[in-house]
Coordinates of C-alpha atoms in Angstrom, one line a residue:
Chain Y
X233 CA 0.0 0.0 0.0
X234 CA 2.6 2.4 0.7
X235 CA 5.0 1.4 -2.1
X236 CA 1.4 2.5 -4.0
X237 CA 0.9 5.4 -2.4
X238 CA 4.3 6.6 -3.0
X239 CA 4.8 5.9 -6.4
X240 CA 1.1 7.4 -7.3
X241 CA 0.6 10.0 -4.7
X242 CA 0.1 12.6 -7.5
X243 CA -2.9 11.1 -8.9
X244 CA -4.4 10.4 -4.8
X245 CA -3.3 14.4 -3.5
X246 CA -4.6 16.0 -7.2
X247 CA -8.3 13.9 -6.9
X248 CA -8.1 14.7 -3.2
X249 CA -7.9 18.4 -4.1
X250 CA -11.2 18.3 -6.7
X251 CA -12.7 16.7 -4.0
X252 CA -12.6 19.3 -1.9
X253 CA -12.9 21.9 -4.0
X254 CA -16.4 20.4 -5.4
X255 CA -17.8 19.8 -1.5
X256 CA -16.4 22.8 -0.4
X257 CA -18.6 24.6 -3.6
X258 CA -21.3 22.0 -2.8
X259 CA -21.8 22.5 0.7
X260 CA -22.2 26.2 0.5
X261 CA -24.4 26.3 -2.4
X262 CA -26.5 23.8 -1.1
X263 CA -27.1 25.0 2.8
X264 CA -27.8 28.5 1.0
X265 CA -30.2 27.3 -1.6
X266 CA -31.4 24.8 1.5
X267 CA -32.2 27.6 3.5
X268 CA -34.7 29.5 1.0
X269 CA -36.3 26.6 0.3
X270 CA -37.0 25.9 4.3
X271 CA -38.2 29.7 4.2
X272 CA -40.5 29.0 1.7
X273 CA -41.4 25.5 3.6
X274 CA -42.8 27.9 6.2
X275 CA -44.1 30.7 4.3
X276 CA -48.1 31.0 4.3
X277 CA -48.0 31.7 0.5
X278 CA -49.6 28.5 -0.9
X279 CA -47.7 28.5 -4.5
X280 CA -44.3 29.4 -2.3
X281 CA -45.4 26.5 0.3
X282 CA -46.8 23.9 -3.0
X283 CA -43.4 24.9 -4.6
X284 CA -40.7 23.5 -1.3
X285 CA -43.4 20.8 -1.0
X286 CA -42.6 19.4 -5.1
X287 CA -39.2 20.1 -4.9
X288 CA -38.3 18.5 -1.6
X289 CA -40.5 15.7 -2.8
X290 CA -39.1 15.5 -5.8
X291 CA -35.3 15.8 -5.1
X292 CA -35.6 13.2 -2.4
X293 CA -37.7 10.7 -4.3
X294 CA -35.3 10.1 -7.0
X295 CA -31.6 9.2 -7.7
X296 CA -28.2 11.5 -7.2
X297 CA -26.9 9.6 -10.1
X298 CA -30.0 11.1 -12.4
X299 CA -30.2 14.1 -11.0
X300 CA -26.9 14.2 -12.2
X301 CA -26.9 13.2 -15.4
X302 CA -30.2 15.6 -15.9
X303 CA -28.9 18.5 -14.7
X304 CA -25.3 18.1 -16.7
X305 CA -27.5 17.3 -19.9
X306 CA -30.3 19.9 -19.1
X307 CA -28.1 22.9 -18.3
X308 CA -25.7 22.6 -21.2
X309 CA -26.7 26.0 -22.6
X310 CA -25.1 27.5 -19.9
X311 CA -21.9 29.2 -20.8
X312 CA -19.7 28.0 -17.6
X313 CA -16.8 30.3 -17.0
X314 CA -13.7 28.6 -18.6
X315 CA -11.3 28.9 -16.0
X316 CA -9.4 26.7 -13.8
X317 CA -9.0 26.9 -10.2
X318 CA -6.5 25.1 -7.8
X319 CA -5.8 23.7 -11.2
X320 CA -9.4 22.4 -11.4
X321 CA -11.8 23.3 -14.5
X322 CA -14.9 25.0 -13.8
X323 CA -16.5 24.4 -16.9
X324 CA -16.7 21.0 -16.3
X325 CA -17.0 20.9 -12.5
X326 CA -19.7 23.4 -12.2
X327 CA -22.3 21.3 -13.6
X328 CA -21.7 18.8 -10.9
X329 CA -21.4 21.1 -8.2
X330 CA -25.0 22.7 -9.3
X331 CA -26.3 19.1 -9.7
X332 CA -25.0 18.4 -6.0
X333 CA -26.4 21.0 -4.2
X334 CA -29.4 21.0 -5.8
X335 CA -29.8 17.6 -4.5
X336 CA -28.1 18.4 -0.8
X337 CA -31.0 21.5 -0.2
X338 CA -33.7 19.5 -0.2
X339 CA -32.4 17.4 2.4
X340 CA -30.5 20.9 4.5
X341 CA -34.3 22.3 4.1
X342 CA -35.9 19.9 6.0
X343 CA -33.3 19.6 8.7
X344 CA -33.5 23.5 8.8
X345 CA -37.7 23.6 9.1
X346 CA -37.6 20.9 12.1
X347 CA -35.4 22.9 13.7
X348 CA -37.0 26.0 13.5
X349 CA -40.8 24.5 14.1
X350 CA -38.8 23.0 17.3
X351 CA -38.2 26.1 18.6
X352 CA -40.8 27.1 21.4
X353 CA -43.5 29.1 19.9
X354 CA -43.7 30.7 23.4
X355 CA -40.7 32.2 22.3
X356 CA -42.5 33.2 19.0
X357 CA -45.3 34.5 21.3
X358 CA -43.2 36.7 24.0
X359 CA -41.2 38.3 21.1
X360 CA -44.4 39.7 19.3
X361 CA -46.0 40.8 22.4
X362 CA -43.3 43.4 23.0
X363 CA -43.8 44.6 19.0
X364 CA -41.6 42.6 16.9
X365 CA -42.3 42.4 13.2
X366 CA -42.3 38.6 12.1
X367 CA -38.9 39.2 10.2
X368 CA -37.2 40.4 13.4
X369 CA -38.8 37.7 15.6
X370 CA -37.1 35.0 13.2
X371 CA -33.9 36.7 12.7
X372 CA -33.5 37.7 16.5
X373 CA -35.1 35.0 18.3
X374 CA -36.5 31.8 16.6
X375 CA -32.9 31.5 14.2
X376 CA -30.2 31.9 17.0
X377 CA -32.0 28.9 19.0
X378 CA -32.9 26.8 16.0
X379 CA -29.2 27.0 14.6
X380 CA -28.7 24.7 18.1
X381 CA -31.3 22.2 17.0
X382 CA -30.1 22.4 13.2
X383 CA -26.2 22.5 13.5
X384 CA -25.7 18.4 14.3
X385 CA -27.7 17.0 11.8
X386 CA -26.2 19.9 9.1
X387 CA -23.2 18.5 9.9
X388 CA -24.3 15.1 9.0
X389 CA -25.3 16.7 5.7
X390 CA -22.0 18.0 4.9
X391 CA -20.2 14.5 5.6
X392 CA -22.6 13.0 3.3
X393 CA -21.9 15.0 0.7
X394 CA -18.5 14.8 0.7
X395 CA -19.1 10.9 0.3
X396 CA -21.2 11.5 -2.2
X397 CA -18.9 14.0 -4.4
X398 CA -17.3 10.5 -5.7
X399 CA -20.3 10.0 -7.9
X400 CA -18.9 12.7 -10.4
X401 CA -16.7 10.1 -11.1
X402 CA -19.1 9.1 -13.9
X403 CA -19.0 12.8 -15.7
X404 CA -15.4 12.3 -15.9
X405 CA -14.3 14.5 -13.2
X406 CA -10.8 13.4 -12.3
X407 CA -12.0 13.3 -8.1
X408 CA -10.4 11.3 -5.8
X409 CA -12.3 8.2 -7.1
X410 CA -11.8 8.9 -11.3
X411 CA -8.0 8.8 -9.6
X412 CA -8.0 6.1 -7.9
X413 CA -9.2 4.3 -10.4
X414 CA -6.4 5.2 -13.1
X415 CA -4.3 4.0 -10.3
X416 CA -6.1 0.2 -10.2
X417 CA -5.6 0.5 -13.8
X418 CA -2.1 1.2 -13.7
X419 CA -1.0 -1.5 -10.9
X420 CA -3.7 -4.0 -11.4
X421 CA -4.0 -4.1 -7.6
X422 CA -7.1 -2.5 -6.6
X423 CA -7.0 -3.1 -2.8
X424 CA -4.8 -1.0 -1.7
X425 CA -5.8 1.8 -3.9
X426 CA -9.5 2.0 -2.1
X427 CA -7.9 1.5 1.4
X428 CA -6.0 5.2 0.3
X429 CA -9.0 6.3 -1.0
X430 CA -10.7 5.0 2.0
X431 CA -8.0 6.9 4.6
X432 CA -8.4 10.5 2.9
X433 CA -12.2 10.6 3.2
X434 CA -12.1 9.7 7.0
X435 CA -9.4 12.4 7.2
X436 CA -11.4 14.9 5.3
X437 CA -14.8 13.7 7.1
X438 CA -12.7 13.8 10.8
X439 CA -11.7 17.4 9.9
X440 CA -14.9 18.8 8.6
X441 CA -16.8 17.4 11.9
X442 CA -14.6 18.7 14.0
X443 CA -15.1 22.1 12.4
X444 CA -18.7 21.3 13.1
X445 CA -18.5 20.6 16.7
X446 CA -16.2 23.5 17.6
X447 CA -19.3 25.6 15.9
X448 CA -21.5 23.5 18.0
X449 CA -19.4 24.5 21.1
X450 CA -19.3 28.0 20.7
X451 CA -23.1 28.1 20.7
X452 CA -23.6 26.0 23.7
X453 CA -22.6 29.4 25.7
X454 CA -26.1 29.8 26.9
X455 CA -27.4 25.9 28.1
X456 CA -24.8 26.1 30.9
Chain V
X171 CA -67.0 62.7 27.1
X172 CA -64.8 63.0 29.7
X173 CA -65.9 58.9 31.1
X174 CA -65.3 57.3 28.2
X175 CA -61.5 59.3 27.3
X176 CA -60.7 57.3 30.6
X177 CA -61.3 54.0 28.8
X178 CA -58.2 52.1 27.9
X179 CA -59.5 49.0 26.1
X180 CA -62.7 48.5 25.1
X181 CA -64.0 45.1 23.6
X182 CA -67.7 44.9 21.9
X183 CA -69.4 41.5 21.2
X184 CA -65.4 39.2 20.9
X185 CA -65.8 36.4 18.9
X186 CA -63.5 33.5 18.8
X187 CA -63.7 29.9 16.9
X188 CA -60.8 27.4 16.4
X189 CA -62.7 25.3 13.6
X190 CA -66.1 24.3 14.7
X191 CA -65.8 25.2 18.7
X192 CA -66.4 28.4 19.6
X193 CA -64.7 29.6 22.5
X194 CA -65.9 32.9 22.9
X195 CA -69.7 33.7 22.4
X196 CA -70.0 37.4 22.5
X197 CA -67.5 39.8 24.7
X198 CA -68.1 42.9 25.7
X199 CA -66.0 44.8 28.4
X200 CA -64.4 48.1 28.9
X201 CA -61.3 48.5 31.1
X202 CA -60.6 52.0 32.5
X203 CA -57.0 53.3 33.2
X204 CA -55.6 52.1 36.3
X205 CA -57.9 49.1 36.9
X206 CA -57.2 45.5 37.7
X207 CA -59.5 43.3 36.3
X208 CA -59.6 39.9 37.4
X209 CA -60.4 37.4 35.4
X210 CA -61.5 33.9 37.1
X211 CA -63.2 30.8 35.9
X212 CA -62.7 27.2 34.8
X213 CA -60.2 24.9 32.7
X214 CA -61.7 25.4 29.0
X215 CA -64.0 28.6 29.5
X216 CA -62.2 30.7 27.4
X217 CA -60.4 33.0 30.0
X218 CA -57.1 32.7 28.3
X219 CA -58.3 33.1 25.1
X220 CA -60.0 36.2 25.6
X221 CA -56.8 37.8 26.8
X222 CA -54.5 36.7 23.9
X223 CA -57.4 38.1 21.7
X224 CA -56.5 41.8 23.2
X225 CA -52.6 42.2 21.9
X226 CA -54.2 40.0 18.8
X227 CA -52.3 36.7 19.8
X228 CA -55.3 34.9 18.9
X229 CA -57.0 36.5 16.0
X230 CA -60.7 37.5 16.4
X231 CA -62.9 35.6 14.5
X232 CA -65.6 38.6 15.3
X233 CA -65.9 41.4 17.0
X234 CA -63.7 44.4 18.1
X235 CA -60.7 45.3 20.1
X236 CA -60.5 49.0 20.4
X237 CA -57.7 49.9 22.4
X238 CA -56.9 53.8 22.9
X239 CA -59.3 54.4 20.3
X240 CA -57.7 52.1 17.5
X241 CA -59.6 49.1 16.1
X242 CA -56.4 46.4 16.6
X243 CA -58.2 44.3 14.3
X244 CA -58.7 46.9 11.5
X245 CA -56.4 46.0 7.9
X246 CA -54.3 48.8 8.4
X247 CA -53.5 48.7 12.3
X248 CA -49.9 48.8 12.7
X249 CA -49.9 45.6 15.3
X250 CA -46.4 46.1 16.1
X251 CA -46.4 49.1 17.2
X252 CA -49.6 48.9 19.5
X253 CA -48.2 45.9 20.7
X254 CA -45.4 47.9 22.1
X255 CA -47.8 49.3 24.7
X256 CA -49.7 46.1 25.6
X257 CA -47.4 44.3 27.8
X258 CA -47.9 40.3 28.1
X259 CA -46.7 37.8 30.7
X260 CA -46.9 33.9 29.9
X261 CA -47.2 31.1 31.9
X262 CA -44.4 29.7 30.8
X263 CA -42.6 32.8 31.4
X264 CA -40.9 32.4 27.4
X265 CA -37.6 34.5 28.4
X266 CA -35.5 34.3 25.6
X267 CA -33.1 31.3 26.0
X268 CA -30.5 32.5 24.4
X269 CA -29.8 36.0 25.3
X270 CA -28.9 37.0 28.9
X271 CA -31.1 38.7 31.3
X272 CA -30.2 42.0 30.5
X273 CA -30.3 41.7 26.5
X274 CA -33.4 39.6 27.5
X275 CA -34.6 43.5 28.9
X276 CA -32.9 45.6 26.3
X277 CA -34.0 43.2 22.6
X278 CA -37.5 45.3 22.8
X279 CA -36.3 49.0 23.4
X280 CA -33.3 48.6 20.8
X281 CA -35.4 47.0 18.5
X282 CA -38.4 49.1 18.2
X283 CA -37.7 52.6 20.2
X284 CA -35.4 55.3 19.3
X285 CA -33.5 55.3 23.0
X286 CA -29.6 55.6 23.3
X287 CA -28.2 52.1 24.5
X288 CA -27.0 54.0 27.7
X289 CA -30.6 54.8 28.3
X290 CA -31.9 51.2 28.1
X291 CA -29.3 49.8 29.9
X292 CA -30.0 52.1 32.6
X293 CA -33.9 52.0 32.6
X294 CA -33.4 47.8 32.5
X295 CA -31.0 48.2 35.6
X296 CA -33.4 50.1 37.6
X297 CA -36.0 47.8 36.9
X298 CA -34.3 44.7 38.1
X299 CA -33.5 46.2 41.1
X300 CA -37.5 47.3 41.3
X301 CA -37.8 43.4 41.2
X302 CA -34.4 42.5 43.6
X303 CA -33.0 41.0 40.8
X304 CA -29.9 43.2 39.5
X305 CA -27.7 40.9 40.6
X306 CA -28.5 38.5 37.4
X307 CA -28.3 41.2 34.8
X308 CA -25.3 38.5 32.8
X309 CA -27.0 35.4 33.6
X310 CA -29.0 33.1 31.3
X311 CA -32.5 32.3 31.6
X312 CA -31.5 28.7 32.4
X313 CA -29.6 29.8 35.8
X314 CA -32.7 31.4 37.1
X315 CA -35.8 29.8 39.5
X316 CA -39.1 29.8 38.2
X317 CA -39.9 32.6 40.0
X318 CA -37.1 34.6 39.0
X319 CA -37.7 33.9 35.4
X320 CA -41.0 34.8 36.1
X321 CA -39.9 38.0 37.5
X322 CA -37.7 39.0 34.5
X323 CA -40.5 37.9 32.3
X324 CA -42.3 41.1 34.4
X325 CA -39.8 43.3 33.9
X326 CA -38.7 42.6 30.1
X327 CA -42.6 44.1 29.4
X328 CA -42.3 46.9 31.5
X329 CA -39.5 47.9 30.0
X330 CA -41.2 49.1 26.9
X331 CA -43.2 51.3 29.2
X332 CA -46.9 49.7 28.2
X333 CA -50.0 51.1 29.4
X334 CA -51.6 48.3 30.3
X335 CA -50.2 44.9 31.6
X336 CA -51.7 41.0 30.4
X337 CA -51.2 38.6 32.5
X338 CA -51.8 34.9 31.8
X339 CA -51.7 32.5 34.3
X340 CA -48.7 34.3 35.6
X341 CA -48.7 31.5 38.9
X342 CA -49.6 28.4 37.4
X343 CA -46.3 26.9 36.1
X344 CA -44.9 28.1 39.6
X345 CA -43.7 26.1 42.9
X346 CA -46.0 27.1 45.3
X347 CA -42.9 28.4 47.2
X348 CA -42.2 31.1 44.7
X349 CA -45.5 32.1 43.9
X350 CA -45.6 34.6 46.6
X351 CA -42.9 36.9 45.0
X352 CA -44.2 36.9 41.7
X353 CA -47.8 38.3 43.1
X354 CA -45.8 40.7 45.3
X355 CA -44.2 42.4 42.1
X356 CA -47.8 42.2 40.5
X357 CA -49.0 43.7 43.4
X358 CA -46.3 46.2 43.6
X359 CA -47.0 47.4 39.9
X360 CA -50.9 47.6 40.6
X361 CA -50.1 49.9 43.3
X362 CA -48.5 52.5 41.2
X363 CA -51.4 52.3 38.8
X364 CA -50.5 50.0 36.1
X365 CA -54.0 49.0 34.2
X366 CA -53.7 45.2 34.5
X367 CA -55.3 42.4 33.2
X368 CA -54.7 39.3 35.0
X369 CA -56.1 35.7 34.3
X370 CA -55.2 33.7 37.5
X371 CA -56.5 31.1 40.0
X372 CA -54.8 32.7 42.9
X373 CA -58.5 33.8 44.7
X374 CA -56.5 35.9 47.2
X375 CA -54.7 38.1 44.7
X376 CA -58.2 38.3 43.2
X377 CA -59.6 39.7 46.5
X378 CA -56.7 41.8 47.7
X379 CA -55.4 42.9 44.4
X380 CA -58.3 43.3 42.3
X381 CA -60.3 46.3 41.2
X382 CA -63.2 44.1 39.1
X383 CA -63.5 40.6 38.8
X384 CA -64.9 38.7 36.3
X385 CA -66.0 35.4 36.4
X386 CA -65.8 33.3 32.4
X387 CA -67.8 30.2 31.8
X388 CA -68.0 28.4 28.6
X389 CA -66.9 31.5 26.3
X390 CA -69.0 34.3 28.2
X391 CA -69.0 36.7 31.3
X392 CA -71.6 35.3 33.4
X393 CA -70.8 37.3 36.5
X394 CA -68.6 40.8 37.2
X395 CA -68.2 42.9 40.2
X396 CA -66.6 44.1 42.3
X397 CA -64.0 41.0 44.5
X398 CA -66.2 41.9 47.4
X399 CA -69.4 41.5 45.5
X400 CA -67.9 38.0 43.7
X401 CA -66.6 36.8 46.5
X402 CA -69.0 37.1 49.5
X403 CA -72.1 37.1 47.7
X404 CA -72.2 35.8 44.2
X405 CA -75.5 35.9 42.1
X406 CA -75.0 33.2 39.2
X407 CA -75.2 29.8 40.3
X408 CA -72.4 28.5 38.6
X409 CA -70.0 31.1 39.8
X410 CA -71.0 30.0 43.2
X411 CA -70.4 26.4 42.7
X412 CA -67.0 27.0 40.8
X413 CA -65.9 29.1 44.1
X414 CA -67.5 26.8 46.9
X415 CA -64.8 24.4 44.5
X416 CA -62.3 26.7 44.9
X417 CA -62.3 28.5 48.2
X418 CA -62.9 25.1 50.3
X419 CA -60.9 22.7 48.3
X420 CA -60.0 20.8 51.8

């Protein structure tokens, strides 16, 4: 494994770095998007509320895989910005990253709604009674104690997309997994290649839940 | 002209339905400045109701809330800001978790007044120490007793200056040990005129406290007076079963 890992480190630290790069892209754009559609989970407007309802259905009830392939078909007008970062293309990767995080909302919205609707409404209550608009009892009150409720299973999210980045495997994207497997190719020994493989996602999954639960931490200030 | 200028609240056949059950059948009261109505009655008759239909809590489902002259339930009454001046206490106290005592104090009066940051600071100080509590001005809710919470919970409405106070079981959710210096606040602030509004089982603040007490049963005001006239001779039958339940419990 090591004699592997030596020789073909190039090919393991490269994939490792569009791995990151695409869940780092993913995550973001997926808790953002996640968030409006929880907003719009809550809203009272019916064609807002029947909208999160179809999407969340709809995003959940069917494959990441054909999602994927959709969205990179579906979106192919779009004139992706030809540029290359940390030496990875965004014209290719974007497609992925939008197909990702189109997928990763719908499951950050619900997580974000049963946090909020877990929040006390006596809290709801007690804010309005002293003359809070609605938008300043969410942002003031009802968010700050729902993030607590939210942030563990968010977390969860993130790791899973992470994992799940190595399905872009099948658009070509030379990830960690395209990698690894031009290194089975190369050594005809494809054990010791998924063990690497295997090591960096726990080390990138150890690393992004500890960020987590430092966040987690920091918010716990007030349950003492 | 001059009598009615001196009411504060005035509510005119209240309606309220959640689906099919209609909790209250027809409302009308008016509170005058500086009284401390009473309202008593049994589990389910609509008591609570009726006071979270006031600051519009509950939304009528008929009838109106005219308080200082404004319809509260008209389109274009600006809720907010009349809610600024219609104090609330809970039950469950609801002090904001996840803010300290003072910020607890101060979130109204930064949010929604145009006061200096030294001013609310200083009125919420004075306050807590109208209450004994000064020395928990950086705790969290979670460090406090009930009754302490419920204290705070007292103050955090003051502290917008409201002209009347709603109170909603302010007792219930209370060890019996610390219900004795939440009433003593309420008392305190009935004494320096606040207009109150207070839905309660404690009989004795009723008695002592009270300027009018009115007695709810399924959705209506069978029975006002004054606590003298409720308590020592009561004319509807059912308000003098519900206190022979009440008053001789052993």
């Amino acid at each position: 494994m090591a004699e592997i890992f030596v020789k073909y480190y190039q090919y393991f630290l490269q994939g490792t770095r569009t791995t990151i790069v695409i869940s780092l892209i993913t995550v973001l754009m997926g808790f953002l998007l996640g968030c409006l559609i929880a907003l719009m989970r809550l809203a009272k407007n019916p064609i807002a509320n029947g909208f999160a309802k179809l999407y969340i259905t709809v995003l959940r009830g069917t494959p990441l895989l054909v999602q994927l392939y959709i969205v990179y078909y579906q979106l192919d007008f779009i004139p992706y910005p030809k540029v290359n970062v940390w030496g990875i293309a965004l014209e290719r990767a974007l497609p992925c990253c939008i197909a990702l995080s189109l997928n990763s909302a719908a499951y950050v919205a619900e997580v974000i709604r049963a946090g909020i609707q877990a929040v006390d409404i006596g809290q709801t209550e007690a804010a309005r009674s002293i003359g809070m608009t609605g938008s300043q009892t969410m942002l003031r009150i009802v968010m700050p104690q729902a993030i607590k409720n939210i942030l563990p299973a968010i977390g969860n999210e993130f790791i899973t997309m992470i994992k799940e980045t190595s399905i872009i495997q099948y658009l070509g994207i030379s990830d960690l997994m395209y990698n690894n497997g031009i290194v089975v190719t190369a050594t005809y020994n494809p054990l010791p290649c998924y063990y690497i493989s295997a090591i960096i996602y726990l080390i990138l999954n150890l690393v992004a839940g500890k960020g987590v639960s430092v966040f987690e931490r920091r918010l716990k200030r007030s349950d003492r | 002209m001059t009598a009615e200028s001196n009411v504060l609240l005035e509510v005119k056949d209240l309606h309220k339905s959640f689906g099919d059950t209609e909790v209250l059948k027809g409302i009308d009261q008016q509170i005058k400045k500086g009284e401390v109505v009473v309202v008593i009655g049994p589990s389910g008759s609509g008591k609570s109701t009726f006071l979270r239909c006031l600051n519009r809590l509950e939304e009528p489902t008929g009838g109106e809330v005219i308080f200082e002259g404004r319809n509260i339930c008209d389109k274009g009454a600006d809720i907010n800001l009349l809610r600024q001046k219609m104090g609330m206490v809970f039950q469950q106290f609801n002090l904001f978790n996840h803010l300290t005592i003072l910020e607890n104090i101060m979130i109204g009066p930064k949010l929604v007044k145009n006061s200096s940051d030294e001013e609310d600071r200083a009125q919420a100080m004075k306050l807590l120490e109208r209450v004994g509590l000064a020395d928990k001005a950086n705790e969290y809710p979670s460090r406090l007793s009930g009754g302490q919470k419920q204290r705070i919970a007292i103050v955090r409405a003051l502290a917008m200056n409201p002209d009347v106070m709603l109170f909603d079981e302010p007792t219930s959710a209370l060890d019996p040990e610390m219900v004795g210096e939440v009433l003593a606040v309420m008392r305190d602030l009935a004494d320096s005129g606040m207009t109150m509004v207070v839905v309660t089982h404690e009989m004795g603040f009723a008695q002592k406290v009270g300027t009018r007490v009115l007695f709810m049963d399924e959705g209506k005001v069978l029975e006002q007076g004054t606590p003298q006239q409720i308590f020592t001779a009561p004319q509807h039958p059912r308000t003098q079963d519900f206190l022979s339940k009440v008053l001789n419990c052993i």
